[in-house]
Structures are given as structure tokens and as C-alpha cells.
Amino acid sequence: MKVLITGGAGFLGQRLARELLARGELKGTDGQRQPITELVLLDVVAAQGPNDERVRVEVGDIAERSVLERLIDDKTAAIFHLAAIVSGQAEADFELGMRINLDASRLLLDVCRARGHRPRVLFTSSVAVYGGDLPDVVLDETALNPQSSYGAQKAGAELLLNDYARRGFVDGRVLRLPTISVRPGKPNAAASSFASGIIREPLTGEPAVCPVSGSTRLWLLSPRKAIECLIAGSEIDSAALGKSRTVNLPGVSVTVDEMVAALREVAGEAVAARIEWKADERVEKIVGSWPARWDVSRATQLGLHGDASFKDIVRAFIDDELGGKIPQH
Amino acid sequence: MKVLITGGAGFLGQRLARELLARGELKGTDGQRQPITELVLLDVVAAQGPNDERVRVEVGDIAERSVLERLIDDKTAAIFHLAAIVSGQAEADFELGMRINLDASRLLLDVCRARGHRPRVLFTSSVAVYGGDLPDVVLDETALNPQSSYGAQKAGAELLLNDYARRGFVDGRVLRLPTISVRPGKPNAAASSFASGIIREPLTGEPAVCPVSGSTRLWLLSPRKAIECLIAGSEIDSAALGKSRTVNLPGVSVTVDEMVAALREVAGEAVAARIEWKADERVEKIVGSWPARWDVSRATQLGLHGDASFKDIVRAFIDDELGGKIPQH
């Protein structure tokens, strides 16, 4: 079987690719695990890896139908649609956000519909679909009320996937991801970028700016657990999903102060002292509209699990990205 | 000021036009009531009325940008977007439903955005955005989970309007209408068409088929109250809407058996006996997924009111459409 990852050059796409290649198989359209013979990594820039003969690197604009038509055929049994314009950028460039987060998602569903072979399609969505006056704990039955264009676009894509799945055009599922922390690499234009930066930069000897107050509460998932959830999510039997194809993934609920305390405990005061506090109203407004905690019983029932604590998340970052050691500075 | 009604040849569009002309004024972009100097009725067929010099009848495809660009200018201070493909038809013709219910709604918002004058824009939405495992009473905080393409498309349009309003592109609001009963005229392709037919046809001496069981519970609003709500909804100050531009309108919660009992009480046994019961699984499935009751405190606070009872709805139909008398057969 073929597998397609959109956003395949991105951080999650790359990690997912490595894990899929290591496992070597995935559930196909018939519900049986099959060998992955081709793994297509689509992105606007060429994916730099993994170096494996099953990998096919493709560069293209996901909002162009011809690109998707070229890459999705009746052997494409599973699709992971990760490509997105992040929250801060979607707020700054409305049209670009609409084009990638909403239109490209619809196009992908439409190309699958035209093919007619009902592939497994997994969309990633986000805490940002929630907002407004939220209950303390968000339930599956809590109404979406996005307070950002990113959230509105993701919520729209969720609705489309659910309807395309209900009609039998795709075997779809949406996983709403907590904020991913700790991401490796550089800061990005996501409003939540700091949720990785305030851990990653200090650990690698760099200063970091925290644009929100210490009492800001976040809902976090490590990259490692996120990848496990993406694969398990793709393999859930559609019957188990019932009348909604959307699942809220489990996270760890922590305040920024608690994150810094965990960093201090794991890496010491000198590392934690590299954080500079400098409020950014735009970021606070977006991040503050997201829920910090949601009921995860549905995810748990479906076999999707998160991290045990934020300290575990920090340690996983050190293990996965720093070779298990905190660099000395 | 100019006012635009899409779906202006339809039943609600025509009634709304008559009421607006009778009132003669409406709140404009500055929040002050102004005389309506032009009332544009756009539809795919030519509106047959009202006969008034302020009315401009326009025929065009609302999913074509040029049509909307021609009809929306900076004097267009209020827009009522009623044009839609009804539930049964949107389920039967997926692409048509997407084009009119979702794409045209977005196009309308985009043309307003390009104009930059932030008109009042009212979208009508529907009970059909709800579905799945619903609480007994739907709250404003209840998650949308449409089980029809019509509901998914309406929910998508709601999300877009909310985001365009949040960004200041339009002064938008969405009213979720209960099922409108009793509509005059012919049956249509809406799954809920019977909710008018089983009252209208017997009252005018015709047989009617009821495709759902008598225990099916509906959430109903008379055309008269719907029009009052549309106008009041357009005039709500945007500040009063808070972080959500969507309002669930008040309805009357009745079973089909109770509807028939009300008809019998108002019009007699001979009239009620004209209903033939013939289950239609397709209709039962769609209608059965809709909520039959929702919390209306937000609507009430905003000054939007429904009918007192279904008997009142039957009597209003006789008054408004049958000249106050039940025809003898």
C-alpha cells in the first residue's frame, strides 16, 4: 500500500515518516495491516529525509488539484493530512490560511471522493477550534467557537471531513492535537511557538522570550506521543468512531509557571533563568482563547494516550533531540 | 440605504420583502434606522413581487462572484442571505449543496470584505447543524454534529460568518431557524416539507402524506414570527452578540401527533383525517437527527420571540394564507 503525508517536510511529518518506515506496515482500506511499499512526502519544500527506498519526495502546492490528483491513486490506502498554515500566520494572512487550511483540505477530500476507493484519511486539528466562554473542562459535546481564523478554518475542515466520511467518500478521522511541546528546531509563526521555545532554547543555551504570563494554562502533548496517536488514530476502526469522526487527544494541563518549574527541576536554575518575560498582547489573546483541559475519556477508550507529566515531556525532548544530555554552556 | 435579500423569490424572502417595505426603514451600518430606498431581490428565478417602486428584481446565480459584485455596493447596508438548497436536495445532490449552501455564502462574505463598508449580514441556519447524541435540551454550548450535508454546509457557513465578523469584514449574525411551519404553497425537497404539508394540504382539502411516526418531535416556528425574528435579528447591536454571532431562535416543541391534534381541534376531524401515514426511512433518518428543543434564553435576551403554541401557528396560517377561513369541501 501507499501512504501519503501532506506537510511531509515538516517536523511532525518527518517524525511520522520515520516511525511508519520503522513499523513497515499500516492498516489499509480493508482494515488489515499491509506492508508500506511507498511513502509519499508532499510539501512546498523538498523533504530532506528519511533516506529510504520506500520514500518518494514530492514538492507541490497542496491547494492545486493536479498535485493531489497526481499523488493520490487507488493504491493510496492511508493519508495523513498535516499541512497547515499555523495560527499566527493564518491570522496575519487571511487568504493564505483559507487557501491551505480550508480549501486544500476540501480538495484532498474531493480527490479521494473522485477516486472512489475510500482511503483512510486523518486530519489533524487543534485546540484553536474552541474559544469564547468555555467550561473549565472541555467535553466532546462542547460547542466549537473559534476566536482565530486558524481555528475557524480547522473547524470548517473538520465539518467537511465528517460529512465526506458520513457519505462514504473517505474513511475519515480528525484528531484534535493539544499544543505540541517540545518541538525541535526554530521558532515558527504559530501563536503557541513559545510553548516549545521556552524549553528548547534554554536547554540549548539560548535565551527565550515568553510572551504570555506565567499563569497562562496550556494543554500539551509531546511529539513522541503525538506520533503514536497519529498512527493509532489512522488505524481506529471506523465503526468505533460512531457519529463523530473527531477525537480530542489527551494532553497535560500545565501553567507556564509549572512548565518553567519542571524545566528548573530537570535542568537547573541556570537553564530556567534564560527565559525573558515580555508580554505580547496578540499572542496572549489567541492562546488565552484556547481551552487548557478537556475530557479525554473518548480518546482513552479508542486507545489514544498522552504524556504522564510535563517533566516527562521535557525528559523526552532531551532524550529524542539532545541525545539524552543537556549541553553545558 | 439599500437592502439585499438572497433567495428573494422564495417564500420567506417574499414575506420579508413585504414586511420591510411596510416598515420602510431598517438599521444601517451606523446603527441608526434609515429609509429603505432600494430593496434588491436576488434569486435564480424572477421574484413576482412585491409591486413597489423600491423593489429591484434580479435574476442570477448567487455562486457567481460577478452577480454579487454587481448587487452589493457601499450603499448596501443590510443583507439577508436566505438562498439555500434544502436538506433533501443537498443530500441528493452533494455538489449543488456545497456550491450554494457553502461556496455562495463564502462568496457573499468575500464580496462584502472587498467592499470594506462592513454591512449588516444575516445568515439563516438550521436545526440541521445539530445531530448525533444530543442532550434533551440543546444549549448554546452544545457541539454541532450535523448528520446531513445540508447541516454540515450550514455549519460551515456559520463558522465563516463568525470569523469574517470577528475580523471586522462584516457586521454578521446567524439565526438558526426552527423548522418553519406552516409554509404556504407546494411541498418542496426539504426533508421537513411534511411539517407544513400535513397541516396545509388538509386545510385546503387535499390529502397529505406524513412520512414519519406520530411520536417524532419537531421544533417549529411560524412564518410570521420568523420574519419578525429576521428583522429584529438584523437590527441587534453587534456588541450584544458577544463572542458568538450565532443565535438559536425560539420554537415550539411538539410531536407530530400533537400537531395533528391541534389541527383537529382548530379545523375538525374531517380535515385531520386527510393525513395518510406512510413511513419514509430517508426522511425519518434526517429529521430524527435534529434536536426538538433548545434553550432559548439567549434569543429571549436579545429580543427574539417565537410562537406561544402550535394551535397559534395553525391559526396564523389560516389568518395569513386562507383569509381567516377554512375552505369547505
XYZ file of C-alpha atoms in Angstrom:
658
model
C 0.000 0.000 0.000
C 0.918 3.637 -0.499
C 0.778 6.220 2.254
C 0.668 9.988 1.683
C 1.778 12.554 4.239
C 0.984 16.190 3.443
C 3.268 18.589 5.233
C 5.764 15.746 4.881
C 8.793 18.034 5.179
C 7.545 19.454 8.450
C 8.613 18.391 11.864
C 5.653 16.111 12.619
C 5.595 14.816 9.036
C 9.252 13.829 9.224
C 8.882 12.096 12.561
C 5.745 10.323 11.392
C 7.567 9.154 8.263
C 10.431 7.716 10.287
C 8.062 5.882 12.607
C 5.940 4.490 9.748
C 9.062 3.237 7.967
C 10.300 1.622 11.171
C 6.983 -0.153 11.674
C 6.836 -1.054 7.996
C 3.074 -1.616 7.870
C -0.239 0.103 8.464
C -3.925 -0.757 8.278
C -5.260 -0.393 4.755
C -8.743 0.160 3.358
C -9.724 -3.424 4.205
C -8.807 -2.961 7.883
C -5.826 -5.342 7.629
C -2.208 -4.308 8.219
C -0.258 -4.282 4.977
C 3.353 -3.510 4.102
C 4.002 0.114 3.219
C 5.531 -0.048 -0.258
C 5.579 3.681 -0.932
C 5.563 6.658 1.410
C 4.883 9.932 -0.391
C 6.041 13.073 1.415
C 4.357 16.124 -0.090
C 5.309 19.635 0.922
C 6.097 23.073 -0.526
C 9.775 22.352 0.059
C 11.573 19.078 -0.552
C 11.610 16.787 2.472
C 15.248 16.116 3.437
C 14.606 12.559 4.515
C 14.193 9.884 5.618
C 16.712 8.178 3.405
C 14.772 5.030 2.494
C 13.889 3.468 -0.839
C 10.191 3.488 0.032
C 10.191 7.274 0.349
C 9.081 9.467 -2.568
C 9.663 13.171 -2.017
C 7.222 15.442 -3.831
C 7.221 19.231 -3.981
C 3.941 20.904 -4.820
C 1.152 23.241 -3.798
C -1.438 21.212 -1.939
C -4.123 23.687 -2.919
C -3.699 22.680 -6.575
C -5.950 19.869 -7.655
C -3.482 18.499 -10.208
C -0.881 17.959 -7.486
C -3.253 15.876 -5.385
C -4.594 14.017 -8.403
C -1.063 13.026 -9.291
C -0.280 11.742 -5.792
C -3.500 10.039 -4.729
C -4.432 6.885 -6.582
C -6.329 3.745 -5.690
C -3.263 2.252 -4.002
C -3.114 5.215 -1.600
C -4.743 3.473 1.335
C -3.882 5.965 4.073
C -3.398 9.730 4.065
C -2.094 11.867 6.907
C -3.075 15.457 6.175
C -0.752 17.552 8.339
C -0.073 20.501 6.008
C -1.305 23.749 7.518
C -0.702 27.436 7.868
C -0.071 27.966 11.579
C -2.250 30.138 13.789
C -0.232 33.321 13.857
C 0.325 33.294 10.120
C -3.312 32.472 9.336
C -4.324 35.475 11.427
C -1.826 37.706 9.601
C -2.560 36.400 6.088
C -6.257 35.601 5.906
C -6.315 34.441 2.287
C -3.348 32.115 2.638
C -4.916 30.497 5.703
C -8.213 29.970 3.896
C -6.449 28.523 0.880
C -4.320 25.975 2.730
C -6.244 25.219 5.901
C -9.701 25.069 4.338
C -9.574 24.865 0.543
C -6.706 22.376 0.302
C -8.359 20.119 2.884
C -11.545 20.114 0.848
C -9.633 19.474 -2.348
C -7.932 16.481 -0.775
C -11.315 15.079 0.237
C -12.685 15.761 -3.231
C -9.840 13.989 -4.997
C -10.381 10.964 -2.730
C -14.082 11.109 -3.499
C -13.371 11.137 -7.226
C -11.036 8.134 -6.861
C -13.783 6.218 -5.086
C -11.617 3.775 -3.116
C -12.431 5.229 0.342
C -8.925 5.632 1.797
C -8.229 6.187 5.465
C -7.798 9.946 5.819
C -6.551 11.507 9.022
C -6.791 15.277 9.538
C -5.040 16.990 12.401
C -6.998 19.741 14.100
C -6.350 21.853 17.121
C -7.351 23.336 20.477
C -7.927 26.512 18.487
C -11.374 25.322 17.350
C -12.550 26.133 20.878
C -12.953 29.586 22.347
C -15.330 32.076 23.863
C -16.890 31.259 27.221
C -15.523 27.794 27.831
C -16.312 25.385 30.639
C -13.401 24.504 32.914
C -13.082 21.138 31.231
C -13.955 20.883 27.543
C -16.164 17.900 26.705
C -16.722 16.226 23.349
C -20.141 17.870 23.472
C -18.730 21.380 23.946
C -19.547 23.701 21.053
C -16.751 24.987 18.846
C -16.366 28.742 18.932
C -13.016 29.584 17.340
C -11.590 33.007 18.100
C -8.948 32.897 15.370
C -9.059 32.349 11.628
C -6.856 29.290 12.056
C -9.416 27.799 14.447
C -12.314 28.642 12.141
C -10.535 27.082 9.164
C -9.663 23.933 11.096
C -13.241 23.663 12.373
C -14.515 24.023 8.809
C -12.200 21.267 7.613
C -13.434 19.043 10.464
C -17.026 19.528 9.345
C -16.157 18.639 5.771
C -14.227 15.521 6.758
C -17.133 14.382 8.919
C -19.617 14.822 6.083
C -17.381 13.187 3.474
C -16.903 10.267 5.878
C -20.630 10.028 6.652
C -21.342 9.846 2.924
C -18.717 7.109 2.479
C -16.365 9.182 0.292
C -13.450 8.638 2.713
C -12.804 6.643 5.866
C -12.003 9.808 7.757
C -10.974 10.777 11.228
C -9.866 14.045 12.849
C -7.522 14.217 15.808
C -7.538 17.494 17.704
C -3.975 17.930 18.882
C -3.039 19.722 22.064
C -0.230 22.224 21.582
C 2.842 20.189 20.665
C 5.716 20.756 23.071
C 8.659 20.470 22.920
C 9.166 20.930 19.165
C 12.773 20.849 17.999
C 14.195 23.402 15.566
C 13.445 27.076 15.160
C 10.547 29.180 16.457
C 7.685 29.429 13.930
C 4.744 31.752 13.323
C 2.342 29.734 15.474
C 0.974 31.730 18.388
C 1.954 28.723 20.505
C 5.573 28.698 19.310
C 6.769 29.878 22.733
C 5.397 26.695 24.354
C 8.363 24.912 22.815
C 10.773 27.837 22.705
C 10.820 28.461 26.457
C 12.058 24.896 26.998
C 14.094 24.269 23.849
C 16.145 27.479 23.725
C 17.242 27.444 27.405
C 18.198 23.765 27.112
C 20.411 24.544 24.132
C 21.992 27.582 25.753
C 19.913 30.238 24.003
C 17.758 32.953 25.516
C 13.968 32.603 25.044
C 11.155 35.123 25.211
C 7.901 34.153 26.918
C 5.093 36.344 25.514
C 2.378 35.286 27.986
C 2.001 35.462 31.754
C 3.093 32.605 33.990
C -0.492 31.844 34.963
C -1.444 31.058 31.343
C -2.579 27.465 31.227
C -1.711 25.237 28.270
C -2.715 21.789 27.062
C 0.367 19.997 25.831
C 1.420 16.801 24.074
C 4.952 15.636 23.308
C 5.973 14.946 19.703
C 6.642 11.317 20.648
C 3.119 10.721 21.935
C 1.637 12.771 19.100
C 3.173 10.432 16.533
C 1.915 7.372 18.419
C -1.581 8.913 18.431
C -1.470 9.729 14.711
C -0.677 6.140 13.797
C -3.128 4.627 16.274
C -5.726 7.180 15.119
C -5.320 6.176 11.498
C -5.861 2.548 12.462
C -9.035 3.011 14.544
C -11.906 1.022 13.062
C -14.420 3.460 11.678
C -17.293 1.698 13.471
C -15.691 2.603 16.812
C -15.903 6.296 15.941
C -19.705 6.349 15.877
C -21.489 9.509 14.755
C -18.499 11.804 15.088
C -15.164 11.334 13.400
C -13.454 13.860 15.668
C -11.422 12.923 18.733
C -9.833 15.238 21.314
C -6.361 13.867 22.065
C -5.135 13.647 25.656
C -2.780 16.353 26.873
C -1.083 17.530 30.032
C -2.666 20.638 31.565
C 0.007 22.983 32.943
C 0.569 26.657 33.565
C 3.607 28.342 32.061
C 4.946 28.750 35.610
C 4.649 24.986 36.098
C 6.455 24.398 32.802
C 9.332 26.598 33.938
C 9.396 24.840 37.321
C 9.658 21.475 35.563
C 12.485 22.797 33.404
C 14.272 24.084 36.522
C 13.848 20.713 38.227
C 15.152 18.732 35.264
C 17.882 21.101 34.047
C 18.668 23.515 36.859
C 18.235 27.187 37.703
C 20.829 28.485 35.233
C 18.881 26.967 32.342
C 15.497 28.231 33.564
C 16.977 31.721 34.029
C 17.433 32.040 30.247
C 13.720 32.854 29.883
C 12.867 36.514 29.454
C 9.248 37.561 30.150
C 7.872 40.032 27.647
C 4.101 40.141 27.181
C 2.741 40.144 23.610
C -0.929 41.045 23.595
C -1.594 39.442 20.197
C -0.227 36.076 21.344
C -1.922 36.285 24.749
C -5.267 36.931 23.083
C -5.030 33.945 20.745
C -3.538 31.493 23.234
C -5.823 32.683 26.032
C -8.879 31.761 23.937
C -7.859 28.089 23.815
C -9.059 25.519 26.342
C -6.430 24.256 28.762
C -8.056 20.983 29.649
C -10.530 18.649 28.046
C -12.243 15.399 28.836
C -10.195 12.607 27.268
C -12.354 9.576 28.042
C -13.265 9.088 24.376
C -9.624 9.166 23.315
C -8.690 6.735 26.075
C -11.474 4.343 25.038
C -10.174 4.486 21.484
C -6.670 3.592 22.685
C -5.075 7.022 22.317
C -2.771 8.075 25.144
C -0.760 11.184 26.057
C 2.104 12.004 28.417
C 2.143 11.402 32.158
C 3.554 14.808 33.159
C 5.310 17.860 31.782
C 8.546 16.697 33.354
C 8.262 13.558 31.212
C 7.813 15.808 28.183
C 10.997 17.734 28.996
C 12.909 14.497 29.509
C 11.562 13.057 26.243
C 12.849 16.149 24.424
C 16.286 15.715 25.980
C 16.278 12.034 25.012
C 14.940 12.443 21.481
C 16.625 15.662 20.398
C 19.655 16.225 22.613
C 20.977 12.687 22.742
C 19.926 12.318 26.367
C 22.219 15.063 27.660
C 21.792 18.728 28.469
C 24.537 20.645 26.651
C 26.839 22.533 29.007
C 27.221 26.281 28.484
C -29.967 52.629 2.200
C -30.116 49.531 0.032
C -31.136 46.113 1.312
C -30.355 42.829 -0.449
C -32.337 39.628 0.042
C -30.868 36.482 -1.492
C -33.480 33.839 -2.126
C -35.716 36.857 -2.648
C -38.220 34.957 -4.807
C -38.685 32.310 -2.135
C -41.437 32.150 0.368
C -39.535 33.690 3.292
C -37.800 36.198 1.005
C -41.114 37.407 -0.358
C -42.686 37.749 3.083
C -39.602 39.501 4.407
C -39.664 41.915 1.460
C -43.313 42.805 2.108
C -42.656 43.397 5.790
C -39.546 45.521 5.155
C -41.426 47.646 2.630
C -44.284 48.105 5.082
C -41.901 49.211 7.808
C -39.992 51.404 5.364
C -36.778 51.553 7.376
C -34.062 49.395 8.904
C -30.920 49.891 10.947
C -27.928 50.704 8.748
C -24.201 50.326 9.225
C -24.172 53.235 11.702
C -26.784 51.563 13.929
C -29.439 54.173 13.074
C -32.714 53.367 11.320
C -32.717 54.724 7.794
C -35.291 54.717 4.995
C -35.008 51.742 2.653
C -34.564 53.318 -0.777
C -33.872 50.131 -2.701
C -34.735 46.516 -1.942
C -32.900 44.073 -4.199
C -34.473 40.622 -4.520
C -31.957 38.186 -5.958
C -32.919 34.662 -6.925
C -32.478 32.098 -9.703
C -35.994 32.922 -10.871
C -37.560 36.366 -11.062
C -39.379 37.372 -7.897
C -43.034 38.007 -8.738
C -43.418 40.854 -6.287
C -43.896 42.890 -4.241
C -45.118 45.549 -6.629
C -43.325 48.583 -5.203
C -41.045 51.149 -6.776
C -38.314 50.437 -4.226
C -38.075 46.810 -5.354
C -35.435 45.733 -7.871
C -35.822 42.173 -9.079
C -32.561 40.469 -10.083
C -32.101 37.017 -11.578
C -28.694 35.436 -11.179
C -26.592 32.620 -9.809
C -25.535 33.552 -6.283
C -22.471 31.328 -6.580
C -21.076 33.645 -9.294
C -18.915 36.409 -7.957
C -19.859 38.864 -10.700
C -23.524 38.633 -9.721
C -22.788 39.547 -6.109
C -20.298 42.245 -7.105
C -22.974 43.853 -9.245
C -25.544 43.840 -6.437
C -23.511 44.683 -3.342
C -22.105 48.186 -3.163
C -21.263 50.554 -0.360
C -24.901 51.652 -0.064
C -25.935 48.044 0.653
C -26.220 48.422 4.414
C -28.101 45.190 5.200
C -28.115 41.771 3.577
C -30.442 38.881 4.352
C -28.868 35.725 2.959
C -31.740 33.252 2.705
C -30.810 31.454 -0.531
C -30.202 27.764 0.083
C -30.503 24.280 -1.288
C -32.878 22.496 1.077
C -31.903 19.462 3.127
C -33.347 16.677 0.986
C -31.913 18.151 -2.202
C -28.485 18.819 -0.653
C -28.366 15.170 0.389
C -29.345 14.028 -3.110
C -27.070 16.447 -4.998
C -23.911 16.882 -2.970
C -22.135 19.271 -5.333
C -25.094 21.592 -5.724
C -25.494 21.810 -1.948
C -21.812 22.610 -1.485
C -21.928 25.238 -4.208
C -24.956 27.132 -2.929
C -25.003 26.470 0.803
C -21.267 26.835 1.406
C -19.459 28.415 -1.551
C -22.034 31.106 -2.286
C -22.176 32.079 1.388
C -18.419 32.485 1.427
C -18.504 34.442 -1.810
C -21.059 36.814 -0.351
C -18.830 37.392 2.666
C -15.820 37.880 0.411
C -17.540 40.461 -1.759
C -18.557 42.379 1.382
C -14.989 42.150 2.612
C -13.685 43.555 -0.668
C -16.184 46.444 -0.476
C -14.944 47.270 3.020
C -18.050 49.028 4.335
C -18.961 46.353 6.915
C -22.650 45.818 6.116
C -25.065 44.031 8.415
C -25.219 40.477 7.100
C -27.754 37.993 8.400
C -27.436 34.295 7.539
C -30.199 31.844 8.257
C -29.111 28.482 9.572
C -30.970 25.488 10.826
C -31.668 22.792 13.401
C -29.832 20.516 10.996
C -26.429 21.676 12.295
C -27.142 19.521 15.352
C -27.170 15.749 15.434
C -25.645 12.636 16.930
C -26.113 12.021 20.630
C -27.949 15.158 21.687
C -28.948 16.267 25.158
C -32.689 16.541 25.768
C -32.459 20.314 25.524
C -29.884 21.801 23.177
C -27.888 24.646 24.731
C -25.883 27.367 23.021
C -22.842 25.440 24.250
C -23.912 22.160 22.617
C -21.490 20.983 19.940
C -22.631 20.883 16.336
C -22.617 17.418 14.821
C -24.575 17.576 11.579
C -25.817 14.276 10.185
C -26.700 15.641 6.755
C -24.746 17.502 4.101
C -27.187 20.395 4.425
C -26.380 20.648 8.137
C -22.626 20.404 7.512
C -22.795 23.120 4.856
C -24.857 25.410 7.071
C -22.478 24.842 9.982
C -19.536 25.662 7.713
C -21.182 28.896 6.611
C -21.815 29.777 10.274
C -18.119 29.370 11.050
C -17.143 31.573 8.146
C -19.609 34.306 9.070
C -18.355 34.276 12.653
C -14.745 34.638 11.538
C -15.498 37.341 8.960
C -17.432 39.206 11.660
C -14.668 38.774 14.241
C -12.190 40.223 11.766
C -14.480 43.176 11.080
C -15.173 42.313 7.427
C -18.942 42.227 8.029
C -21.318 43.003 10.887
C -22.638 39.471 10.797
C -25.167 37.397 12.639
C -26.609 33.907 12.138
C -30.096 32.910 13.186
C -30.720 29.177 13.479
C -34.301 28.733 12.427
C -36.523 26.009 13.771
C -38.428 24.157 11.065
C -40.802 26.698 9.527
C -44.403 25.602 9.726
C -46.874 26.217 8.200
C -45.367 27.213 4.841
C -47.864 28.087 2.100
C -47.569 26.739 -1.440
C -46.351 23.400 -2.695
C -44.310 20.696 -0.968
C -40.558 21.072 -1.570
C -37.485 18.828 -1.397
C -36.742 19.671 2.253
C -36.856 16.619 4.489
C -39.082 18.738 6.737
C -41.555 19.588 3.978
C -44.207 17.369 5.602
C -44.187 19.586 8.716
C -46.106 22.113 6.654
C -47.823 19.690 4.290
C -49.704 17.746 6.939
C -51.394 20.988 8.041
C -51.621 22.935 4.778
C -52.961 20.211 2.484
C -55.767 19.013 4.804
C -56.844 22.635 5.419
C -57.137 23.213 1.667
C -58.998 19.966 1.033
C -56.051 17.932 -0.222
C -54.690 14.642 1.071
C -51.264 14.753 2.749
C -48.685 12.070 3.402
C -46.873 12.016 6.738
C -43.521 10.200 6.289
C -42.581 9.998 9.983
C -44.166 8.427 13.041
C -46.539 10.383 15.270
C -44.042 10.362 18.125
C -41.455 12.306 16.081
C -40.803 15.566 17.878
C -40.268 18.782 15.930
C -39.148 22.308 16.763
C -41.341 24.735 14.872
C -41.681 28.440 14.134
C -44.423 30.156 12.168
C -43.534 32.219 9.082
C -44.962 35.294 10.791
C -42.670 35.025 13.823
C -39.735 34.000 11.619
C -40.000 37.265 9.680
C -40.210 39.267 12.914
C -37.070 37.475 14.147
C -35.184 38.083 10.892
C -35.770 41.827 11.074
C -35.094 42.073 14.810
C -32.027 39.860 14.307
C -30.630 42.148 11.638
C -31.046 45.105 13.982
C -29.340 43.591 17.067
C -26.337 45.676 18.094
C -23.225 43.663 17.406
C -21.865 44.339 20.910
C -24.845 42.443 22.363
C -23.819 39.323 20.446
C -20.541 38.891 22.307
C -18.112 36.212 21.183
C -20.609 34.263 19.095
C -22.651 35.667 16.244
C -24.992 32.684 16.223
C -28.390 32.641 17.915
C -30.815 29.729 18.278
C -34.306 31.078 17.594
C -37.192 30.088 19.849
C -39.568 27.396 18.629
C -42.489 25.344 19.797
C -41.597 21.745 20.656
C -44.350 19.343 19.511
C -44.767 15.777 18.376
C -46.417 15.085 15.049
C -49.328 13.554 16.980
C -49.720 16.838 18.884
C -49.645 18.760 15.602
C -52.448 16.621 14.237
C -54.411 17.017 17.469
C -54.076 20.810 17.188
C -55.259 20.665 13.578
C -58.223 18.535 14.637
C -59.111 20.986 17.395
C -58.909 24.032 15.148
C -60.370 22.554 11.941
C -62.241 19.379 12.865
C -61.917 15.629 12.411
C -62.750 15.586 8.704
C -59.761 17.838 7.990
C -57.367 15.877 10.204
C -58.484 12.624 8.563
C -56.927 13.748 5.259
C -53.497 12.734 6.562
C -52.163 9.418 5.340
C -49.302 7.832 7.343
C -46.604 6.301 5.198
C -43.131 5.977 6.728
C -40.155 7.129 4.636
C -36.917 5.922 6.178
C -34.795 8.566 4.440
C -36.892 11.407 5.849
C -37.147 9.808 9.294
C -33.389 9.472 9.463
C -32.686 13.100 8.598
C -35.483 14.635 10.671
C -34.839 12.288 13.586
C -31.249 13.583 13.836
C -32.430 17.120 14.559
C -32.968 18.447 18.073
C -36.582 19.022 19.068
C -35.992 21.545 21.800
C -33.285 24.038 22.666
C -32.574 26.582 25.332
C -33.820 29.940 24.082
C -32.675 32.245 26.873
C -30.086 33.934 24.672
C -32.650 34.640 21.948
C -35.119 35.968 24.502
C -32.477 38.273 25.999
C -31.752 39.571 22.514
C -35.436 40.332 21.976
C -36.264 37.449 19.632
C -39.559 35.685 20.283
C -41.401 32.691 18.852
C -44.958 31.368 18.916
C -46.971 30.555 22.033
C -48.322 27.191 20.848
C -48.802 25.067 17.756
C -52.504 25.898 17.763
C -51.470 29.556 17.384
C -49.320 28.528 14.430
C -52.258 26.775 12.741
C -54.492 29.786 13.348
C -51.809 32.159 11.996
C -51.673 30.104 8.796
C -55.448 30.288 8.417
C -55.331 34.059 9.011
C -52.355 34.820 6.782
C -52.900 32.401 3.912
C -56.562 31.384 3.881
C -58.128 34.777 4.590
C -59.115 33.710 8.089
C -61.461 30.936 6.950
C -61.130 27.182 6.472
C -62.368 26.343 2.967
C -65.341 23.950 2.957
C -65.013 20.701 0.975
